[in-house]
């Protein structure tokens, strides 16, 4: 069955005032882009999807991921990965340690726990796929911005999410690095057939996503 993220009849309110209304379905490999000025509800939408909406907000509607209603599940059980503007890597861990931190303890394909050697091999293979071969023992503070962004991407992907949210993850990269990193992220989303929602201010991000674009107004 193809993976699917569905927002059913969302009505999101801020202090009693309707902020946004949404009804969308995103299938695996598709990227829905949400654009709008600050305060229009982009970040609040992502907070609602991850179960981290502040108390000043209320919402009606449901989130369905495949055949499961996530609406009342805690954040850690929703299996939704998030890429942020900053890489948010742990400075006390190596590159490999950062990625391993997010990996599930069980291999869901065969229900067997991955031992340390298997986990290390999986991380090394993933690093090689994104051009970071041999960097597992590096300190994240010694990486360039683009390299940190790729490590953050791998940490998200190897956490085995069933959907992914992109919170302006390319906004702090310079132009060429932005293009390259964006292409890599979108390729990985399509390869893993993950439904994705991206919020951005940048029209080039929206065009590169090659999917539906929703514009929010204040």
mmCIF file of C-alpha atoms in Angstrom:
data_model
loop_
_atom_site.group_PDB
_atom_site.id
_atom_site.type_symbol
_atom_site.label_atom_id
_atom_site.label_comp_id
_atom_site.label_asym_id
_atom_site.label_seq_id
_atom_site.Cartn_x
_atom_site.Cartn_y
_atom_site.Cartn_z
ATOM 1 C CA UNK A 1 0.000 0.000 0.000
ATOM 2 C CA UNK A 2 1.322 3.439 -0.919
ATOM 3 C CA UNK A 3 2.170 5.640 2.042
ATOM 4 C CA UNK A 4 -0.195 8.562 2.628
ATOM 5 C CA UNK A 5 -0.478 11.536 4.983
ATOM 6 C CA UNK A 6 -3.970 13.000 5.224
ATOM 7 C CA UNK A 7 -5.130 16.195 6.914
ATOM 8 C CA UNK A 8 -8.866 15.885 7.408
ATOM 9 C CA UNK A 9 -10.973 18.988 7.981
ATOM 10 C CA UNK A 10 -8.364 20.924 9.949
ATOM 11 C CA UNK A 11 -9.617 24.131 11.563
ATOM 12 C CA UNK A 12 -6.770 25.730 13.512
ATOM 13 C CA UNK A 13 -7.590 28.597 15.871
ATOM 14 C CA UNK A 14 -5.301 31.062 17.628
ATOM 15 C CA UNK A 15 -6.876 32.566 20.726
ATOM 16 C CA UNK A 16 -10.327 31.790 19.335
ATOM 17 C CA UNK A 17 -9.710 33.270 15.869
ATOM 18 C CA UNK A 18 -9.558 30.965 12.842
ATOM 19 C CA UNK A 19 -5.966 30.877 11.595
ATOM 20 C CA UNK A 20 -6.170 28.324 8.815
ATOM 21 C CA UNK A 21 -8.424 25.692 7.309
ATOM 22 C CA UNK A 22 -6.980 22.727 5.437
ATOM 23 C CA UNK A 23 -8.059 19.439 3.886
ATOM 24 C CA UNK A 24 -5.266 17.687 1.996
ATOM 25 C CA UNK A 25 -3.848 14.272 1.164
ATOM 26 C CA UNK A 26 -0.169 13.734 0.311
ATOM 27 C CA UNK A 27 0.952 10.387 -1.060
ATOM 28 C CA UNK A 28 4.417 8.850 -0.762
ATOM 29 C CA UNK A 29 7.068 10.794 -2.659
ATOM 30 C CA UNK A 30 4.897 13.909 -3.022
ATOM 31 C CA UNK A 31 5.836 17.261 -1.466
ATOM 32 C CA UNK A 32 3.100 19.703 -0.513
ATOM 33 C CA UNK A 33 4.461 23.248 -0.177
ATOM 34 C CA UNK A 34 2.851 25.770 2.176
ATOM 35 C CA UNK A 35 3.813 29.416 1.669
ATOM 36 C CA UNK A 36 2.772 32.585 3.440
ATOM 37 C CA UNK A 37 4.015 35.542 5.489
ATOM 38 C CA UNK A 38 5.119 35.277 9.098
ATOM 39 C CA UNK A 39 2.114 34.797 11.337
ATOM 40 C CA UNK A 40 -0.010 33.102 8.658
ATOM 41 C CA UNK A 41 0.130 29.718 10.371
ATOM 42 C CA UNK A 42 2.899 27.799 8.588
ATOM 43 C CA UNK A 43 4.820 26.823 11.726
ATOM 44 C CA UNK A 44 1.579 26.275 13.641
ATOM 45 C CA UNK A 45 0.534 23.733 11.002
ATOM 46 C CA UNK A 46 3.768 21.784 11.540
ATOM 47 C CA UNK A 47 3.291 22.013 15.311
ATOM 48 C CA UNK A 48 -0.186 20.571 14.957
ATOM 49 C CA UNK A 49 1.110 17.711 12.817
ATOM 50 C CA UNK A 50 3.778 16.835 15.389
ATOM 51 C CA UNK A 51 1.526 17.288 18.401
ATOM 52 C CA UNK A 52 3.347 20.320 19.788
ATOM 53 C CA UNK A 53 0.742 23.071 19.398
ATOM 54 C CA UNK A 54 0.990 25.687 22.211
ATOM 55 C CA UNK A 55 -1.913 26.123 24.616
ATOM 56 C CA UNK A 56 -2.934 29.373 22.928
ATOM 57 C CA UNK A 57 -4.046 27.325 19.897
ATOM 58 C CA UNK A 58 -6.974 24.955 19.494
ATOM 59 C CA UNK A 59 -7.749 22.704 16.557
ATOM 60 C CA UNK A 60 -10.414 20.428 15.161
ATOM 61 C CA UNK A 61 -9.764 17.812 12.510
ATOM 62 C CA UNK A 62 -7.671 14.668 12.200
ATOM 63 C CA UNK A 63 -4.255 13.538 10.989
ATOM 64 C CA UNK A 64 -4.148 10.155 9.291
ATOM 65 C CA UNK A 65 -0.847 8.469 8.416
ATOM 66 C CA UNK A 66 -1.625 5.439 6.292
ATOM 67 C CA UNK A 67 -4.418 3.712 8.239
ATOM 68 C CA UNK A 68 -3.644 5.240 11.654
ATOM 69 C CA UNK A 69 -5.231 8.299 13.219
ATOM 70 C CA UNK A 70 -2.402 10.253 14.870
ATOM 71 C CA UNK A 71 -4.512 13.071 16.257
ATOM 72 C CA UNK A 72 -4.343 12.019 19.901
ATOM 73 C CA UNK A 73 -0.966 10.277 19.901
ATOM 74 C CA UNK A 74 2.048 11.809 21.680
ATOM 75 C CA UNK A 75 4.768 13.275 19.504
ATOM 76 C CA UNK A 76 7.229 10.385 19.837
ATOM 77 C CA UNK A 77 4.690 7.845 18.545
ATOM 78 C CA UNK A 78 3.655 9.722 15.401
ATOM 79 C CA UNK A 79 6.628 8.574 13.257
ATOM 80 C CA UNK A 80 6.869 11.982 11.585
ATOM 81 C CA UNK A 81 10.379 13.283 10.943
ATOM 82 C CA UNK A 82 11.229 16.980 10.828
ATOM 83 C CA UNK A 83 14.066 18.883 9.145
ATOM 84 C CA UNK A 84 14.571 22.380 10.571
ATOM 85 C CA UNK A 85 16.422 25.532 9.476
ATOM 86 C CA UNK A 86 19.312 24.543 11.747
ATOM 87 C CA UNK A 87 20.888 21.107 11.699
ATOM 88 C CA UNK A 88 20.532 20.850 15.522
ATOM 89 C CA UNK A 89 23.338 18.293 15.811
ATOM 90 C CA UNK A 90 24.575 17.226 19.231
ATOM 91 C CA UNK A 91 28.049 18.694 19.725
ATOM 92 C CA UNK A 92 29.002 16.004 22.276
ATOM 93 C CA UNK A 93 28.452 13.229 19.705
ATOM 94 C CA UNK A 94 30.326 12.328 16.530
ATOM 95 C CA UNK A 95 28.615 12.420 13.134
ATOM 96 C CA UNK A 96 27.878 8.687 13.415
ATOM 97 C CA UNK A 97 26.729 9.143 17.003
ATOM 98 C CA UNK A 98 24.257 11.827 15.948
ATOM 99 C CA UNK A 99 22.742 9.534 13.341
ATOM 100 C CA UNK A 100 22.720 6.476 15.609
ATOM 101 C CA UNK A 101 20.935 8.443 18.334
ATOM 102 C CA UNK A 102 17.774 8.620 16.219
ATOM 103 C CA UNK A 103 17.837 5.077 14.826
ATOM 104 C CA UNK A 104 15.147 2.723 16.117
ATOM 105 C CA UNK A 105 16.435 -0.165 18.172
ATOM 106 C CA UNK A 106 14.558 -2.714 16.068
ATOM 107 C CA UNK A 107 14.915 -3.485 12.392
ATOM 108 C CA UNK A 108 11.252 -3.302 11.389
ATOM 109 C CA UNK A 109 11.832 -5.441 8.300
ATOM 110 C CA UNK A 110 12.734 -8.581 10.188
ATOM 111 C CA UNK A 111 11.912 -7.728 13.817
ATOM 112 C CA UNK A 112 15.493 -8.444 14.858
ATOM 113 C CA UNK A 113 17.552 -5.974 16.816
ATOM 114 C CA UNK A 114 20.441 -4.479 14.896
ATOM 115 C CA UNK A 115 23.718 -5.095 16.674
ATOM 116 C CA UNK A 116 26.371 -2.404 16.913
ATOM 117 C CA UNK A 117 28.235 -3.644 13.860
ATOM 118 C CA UNK A 118 25.081 -3.666 11.714
ATOM 119 C CA UNK A 119 24.130 -0.175 12.870
ATOM 120 C CA UNK A 120 27.638 1.105 12.128
ATOM 121 C CA UNK A 121 27.558 -0.451 8.641
ATOM 122 C CA UNK A 122 24.145 1.068 7.922
ATOM 123 C CA UNK A 123 25.388 4.502 8.981
ATOM 124 C CA UNK A 124 28.550 4.189 6.877
ATOM 125 C CA UNK A 125 26.499 3.199 3.824
ATOM 126 C CA UNK A 126 24.177 6.161 4.328
ATOM 127 C CA UNK A 127 27.094 8.591 4.707
ATOM 128 C CA UNK A 128 28.614 7.293 1.487
ATOM 129 C CA UNK A 129 25.316 7.804 -0.360
ATOM 130 C CA UNK A 130 25.326 11.528 0.458
ATOM 131 C CA UNK A 131 29.020 12.136 -0.198
ATOM 132 C CA UNK A 132 30.208 11.947 3.413
ATOM 133 C CA UNK A 133 32.101 8.657 3.267
ATOM 134 C CA UNK A 134 34.598 8.212 6.104
ATOM 135 C CA UNK A 135 33.245 11.123 8.146
ATOM 136 C CA UNK A 136 31.462 9.095 10.810
ATOM 137 C CA UNK A 137 34.062 9.898 13.472
ATOM 138 C CA UNK A 138 34.232 13.614 12.664
ATOM 139 C CA UNK A 139 33.005 16.199 15.143
ATOM 140 C CA UNK A 140 29.883 17.944 13.763
ATOM 141 C CA UNK A 141 31.276 21.388 14.644
ATOM 142 C CA UNK A 142 34.087 20.759 12.150
ATOM 143 C CA UNK A 143 31.682 20.233 9.246
ATOM 144 C CA UNK A 144 30.562 22.853 6.739
ATOM 145 C CA UNK A 145 26.965 24.043 6.734
ATOM 146 C CA UNK A 146 26.134 21.813 3.790
ATOM 147 C CA UNK A 147 27.710 18.779 5.431
ATOM 148 C CA UNK A 148 25.791 19.433 8.643
ATOM 149 C CA UNK A 149 22.569 19.644 6.634
ATOM 150 C CA UNK A 150 23.272 16.236 5.087
ATOM 151 C CA UNK A 151 23.965 14.691 8.495
ATOM 152 C CA UNK A 152 20.676 16.133 9.765
ATOM 153 C CA UNK A 153 18.915 14.608 6.757
ATOM 154 C CA UNK A 154 20.426 11.184 7.419
ATOM 155 C CA UNK A 155 19.515 11.386 11.100
ATOM 156 C CA UNK A 156 15.918 12.040 10.095
ATOM 157 C CA UNK A 157 15.776 9.335 7.418
ATOM 158 C CA UNK A 158 17.429 6.642 9.545
ATOM 159 C CA UNK A 159 14.925 7.301 12.325
ATOM 160 C CA UNK A 160 12.542 5.443 9.959
ATOM 161 C CA UNK A 161 9.805 8.095 9.681
ATOM 162 C CA UNK A 162 6.646 7.395 7.698
ATOM 163 C CA UNK A 163 6.272 11.067 6.741
ATOM 164 C CA UNK A 164 8.563 14.089 6.815
ATOM 165 C CA UNK A 165 8.100 17.802 7.473
ATOM 166 C CA UNK A 166 10.478 20.451 6.109
ATOM 167 C CA UNK A 167 10.583 23.640 8.176
ATOM 168 C CA UNK A 168 12.510 25.975 5.824
ATOM 169 C CA UNK A 169 15.559 23.671 5.998
ATOM 170 C CA UNK A 170 17.423 25.421 3.167
ATOM 171 C CA UNK A 171 16.965 29.040 4.249
ATOM 172 C CA UNK A 172 20.393 29.438 5.875
ATOM 173 C CA UNK A 173 22.386 27.978 2.981
ATOM 174 C CA UNK A 174 23.985 30.069 0.261
ATOM 175 C CA UNK A 175 22.534 29.890 -3.242
ATOM 176 C CA UNK A 176 24.464 27.000 -4.832
ATOM 177 C CA UNK A 177 24.569 24.978 -1.629
ATOM 178 C CA UNK A 178 20.838 25.550 -1.264
ATOM 179 C CA UNK A 179 20.208 24.141 -4.743
ATOM 180 C CA UNK A 180 22.387 21.065 -4.178
ATOM 181 C CA UNK A 181 21.058 20.299 -0.697
ATOM 182 C CA UNK A 182 17.458 20.811 -1.773
ATOM 183 C CA UNK A 183 17.920 18.427 -4.683
ATOM 184 C CA UNK A 184 19.414 15.796 -2.380
ATOM 185 C CA UNK A 185 16.595 16.133 0.173
ATOM 186 C CA UNK A 186 13.868 15.913 -2.469
ATOM 187 C CA UNK A 187 15.561 12.912 -4.106
ATOM 188 C CA UNK A 188 15.697 11.102 -0.757
ATOM 189 C CA UNK A 189 12.033 11.856 -0.062
ATOM 190 C CA UNK A 190 11.066 10.369 -3.419
ATOM 191 C CA UNK A 191 13.415 7.405 -3.080
ATOM 192 C CA UNK A 192 11.977 6.537 0.337
ATOM 193 C CA UNK A 193 8.440 7.309 -0.936
ATOM 194 C CA UNK A 194 7.685 9.560 2.038
ATOM 195 C CA UNK A 195 4.767 11.990 2.012
ATOM 196 C CA UNK A 196 6.225 15.418 2.782
ATOM 197 C CA UNK A 197 5.039 18.905 3.718
ATOM 198 C CA UNK A 198 7.404 21.856 3.300
ATOM 199 C CA UNK A 199 6.914 25.385 4.616
ATOM 200 C CA UNK A 200 9.019 28.061 2.966
ATOM 201 C CA UNK A 201 9.192 31.733 1.986
ATOM 202 C CA UNK A 202 11.239 30.926 -1.117
ATOM 203 C CA UNK A 203 9.486 30.466 -4.462
ATOM 204 C CA UNK A 204 12.441 28.505 -5.870
ATOM 205 C CA UNK A 205 11.961 25.903 -3.106
ATOM 206 C CA UNK A 206 8.303 25.581 -4.049
ATOM 207 C CA UNK A 207 9.066 25.230 -7.756
ATOM 208 C CA UNK A 208 11.797 22.645 -7.118
ATOM 209 C CA UNK A 209 9.398 20.552 -4.999
ATOM 210 C CA UNK A 210 7.267 20.098 -8.107
ATOM 211 C CA UNK A 211 4.066 19.576 -6.148
ATOM 212 C CA UNK A 212 0.959 21.386 -5.023
ATOM 213 C CA UNK A 213 1.480 24.837 -3.475
ATOM 214 C CA UNK A 214 -0.843 26.344 -0.869
ATOM 215 C CA UNK A 215 -0.649 30.066 -0.120
ATOM 216 C CA UNK A 216 -1.704 31.217 3.346
ATOM 217 C CA UNK A 217 -2.811 34.791 4.022
ATOM 218 C CA UNK A 218 -2.812 36.825 7.216
#
